[in-house]
């Protein structure tokens, strides 16, 4: 499974790699085309909490979660 992770979430990237996932750094919208799930910080959310996504894959907001909690959410979304 390929997981897109925002570049500033290195602890999450490391935890996912240790669980056997292939981690793809998300640096632009085209990176979303080749992943099964993506993890974002949530920093780009608008004030109402509504996010505009350009992908149909599950999006996990890592804000306030530990790396292990993010891994659990990824596994829940993909299995």
PDB file of C-alpha atoms in Angstrom:
ATOM      1  CA  UNK A   1       0.000   0.000   0.000  1.00  0.00           C
ATOM      2  CA  UNK A   2       1.197   3.503  -0.852  1.00  0.00           C
ATOM      3  CA  UNK A   3       0.509   6.212   1.715  1.00  0.00           C
ATOM      4  CA  UNK A   4       0.957   9.881   0.894  1.00  0.00           C
ATOM      5  CA  UNK A   5       2.215  11.857   3.884  1.00  0.00           C
ATOM      6  CA  UNK A   6       2.796  15.603   4.160  1.00  0.00           C
ATOM      7  CA  UNK A   7       6.513  16.254   4.240  1.00  0.00           C
ATOM      8  CA  UNK A   8       6.559  17.759   7.759  1.00  0.00           C
ATOM      9  CA  UNK A   9       5.141  14.558   9.330  1.00  0.00           C
ATOM     10  CA  UNK A  10       8.416  12.645   9.458  1.00  0.00           C
ATOM     11  CA  UNK A  11       7.470  10.749  12.633  1.00  0.00           C
ATOM     12  CA  UNK A  12       4.302   9.485  10.927  1.00  0.00           C
ATOM     13  CA  UNK A  13       6.260   8.555   7.786  1.00  0.00           C
ATOM     14  CA  UNK A  14       8.751   6.561   9.851  1.00  0.00           C
ATOM     15  CA  UNK A  15       6.001   4.737  11.784  1.00  0.00           C
ATOM     16  CA  UNK A  16       4.183   3.806   8.562  1.00  0.00           C
ATOM     17  CA  UNK A  17       7.404   2.542   6.938  1.00  0.00           C
ATOM     18  CA  UNK A  18       8.087   0.386   9.998  1.00  0.00           C
ATOM     19  CA  UNK A  19       4.647  -1.195   9.471  1.00  0.00           C
ATOM     20  CA  UNK A  20       5.547  -2.039   5.863  1.00  0.00           C
ATOM     21  CA  UNK A  21       3.785   0.779   4.003  1.00  0.00           C
ATOM     22  CA  UNK A  22       5.411   2.596   1.113  1.00  0.00           C
ATOM     23  CA  UNK A  23       5.438   6.302   2.022  1.00  0.00           C
ATOM     24  CA  UNK A  24       5.183   8.943  -0.688  1.00  0.00           C
ATOM     25  CA  UNK A  25       5.928  12.568   0.308  1.00  0.00           C
ATOM     26  CA  UNK A  26       3.037  14.859  -0.619  1.00  0.00           C
ATOM     27  CA  UNK A  27       4.425  18.061  -2.071  1.00  0.00           C
ATOM     28  CA  UNK A  28       1.814  18.874  -4.726  1.00  0.00           C
ATOM     29  CA  UNK A  29      -1.624  17.773  -5.913  1.00  0.00           C
ATOM     30  CA  UNK A  30      -0.259  15.400  -8.567  1.00  0.00           C
ATOM     31  CA  UNK A  31       1.230  13.241  -5.791  1.00  0.00           C
ATOM     32  CA  UNK A  32      -2.331  12.262  -4.807  1.00  0.00           C
ATOM     33  CA  UNK A  33      -2.802  10.279  -8.016  1.00  0.00           C
ATOM     34  CA  UNK A  34      -0.664   7.337  -6.940  1.00  0.00           C
ATOM     35  CA  UNK A  35      -1.557   6.725  -3.301  1.00  0.00           C
ATOM     36  CA  UNK A  36      -4.125   4.547  -1.498  1.00  0.00           C
ATOM     37  CA  UNK A  37      -4.518   6.931   1.443  1.00  0.00           C
ATOM     38  CA  UNK A  38      -3.056  10.267   2.510  1.00  0.00           C
ATOM     39  CA  UNK A  39      -2.134  11.843   5.834  1.00  0.00           C
ATOM     40  CA  UNK A  40      -2.223  15.622   6.272  1.00  0.00           C
ATOM     41  CA  UNK A  41      -1.571  17.986   9.163  1.00  0.00           C
ATOM     42  CA  UNK A  42      -4.917  19.729   8.883  1.00  0.00           C
ATOM     43  CA  UNK A  43      -3.167  23.096   8.794  1.00  0.00           C
ATOM     44  CA  UNK A  44      -4.777  23.833   5.430  1.00  0.00           C
ATOM     45  CA  UNK A  45      -8.344  23.419   6.695  1.00  0.00           C
ATOM     46  CA  UNK A  46     -10.558  26.413   6.163  1.00  0.00           C
ATOM     47  CA  UNK A  47     -12.183  28.183   9.103  1.00  0.00           C
ATOM     48  CA  UNK A  48     -15.396  26.139   8.915  1.00  0.00           C
ATOM     49  CA  UNK A  49     -13.483  22.869   8.971  1.00  0.00           C
ATOM     50  CA  UNK A  50     -14.422  22.044   5.414  1.00  0.00           C
ATOM     51  CA  UNK A  51     -11.560  20.847   3.252  1.00  0.00           C
ATOM     52  CA  UNK A  52     -11.577  20.811  -0.497  1.00  0.00           C
ATOM     53  CA  UNK A  53      -9.970  17.588  -1.618  1.00  0.00           C
ATOM     54  CA  UNK A  54      -8.917  16.652  -5.106  1.00  0.00           C
ATOM     55  CA  UNK A  55      -8.732  12.936  -4.432  1.00  0.00           C
ATOM     56  CA  UNK A  56     -11.083  10.037  -3.819  1.00  0.00           C
ATOM     57  CA  UNK A  57      -8.714   8.228  -1.435  1.00  0.00           C
ATOM     58  CA  UNK A  58      -9.196   8.418   2.346  1.00  0.00           C
ATOM     59  CA  UNK A  59      -7.674  11.529   3.932  1.00  0.00           C
ATOM     60  CA  UNK A  60      -6.522  11.310   7.545  1.00  0.00           C
ATOM     61  CA  UNK A  61      -5.912  14.475   9.533  1.00  0.00           C
ATOM     62  CA  UNK A  62      -2.951  13.924  11.857  1.00  0.00           C
ATOM     63  CA  UNK A  63      -3.525  17.015  13.984  1.00  0.00           C
ATOM     64  CA  UNK A  64      -3.480  16.075  17.683  1.00  0.00           C
ATOM     65  CA  UNK A  65      -2.711  12.406  17.011  1.00  0.00           C
ATOM     66  CA  UNK A  66       0.397  10.412  17.803  1.00  0.00           C
ATOM     67  CA  UNK A  67       2.200   8.577  15.005  1.00  0.00           C
ATOM     68  CA  UNK A  68       0.767   5.281  16.325  1.00  0.00           C
ATOM     69  CA  UNK A  69      -2.787   6.685  16.328  1.00  0.00           C
ATOM     70  CA  UNK A  70      -2.337   7.812  12.717  1.00  0.00           C
ATOM     71  CA  UNK A  71      -1.127   4.314  11.789  1.00  0.00           C
ATOM     72  CA  UNK A  72      -4.237   2.823  13.406  1.00  0.00           C
ATOM     73  CA  UNK A  73      -6.485   5.181  11.420  1.00  0.00           C
ATOM     74  CA  UNK A  74      -4.681   4.276   8.183  1.00  0.00           C
ATOM     75  CA  UNK A  75      -5.189   0.577   8.898  1.00  0.00           C
ATOM     76  CA  UNK A  76      -8.883   1.141   9.690  1.00  0.00           C
ATOM     77  CA  UNK A  77      -9.424   3.021   6.404  1.00  0.00           C
ATOM     78  CA  UNK A  78      -7.588   0.475   4.237  1.00  0.00           C
ATOM     79  CA  UNK A  79      -8.683  -2.835   5.755  1.00  0.00           C
TER      80      UNK A  79
END
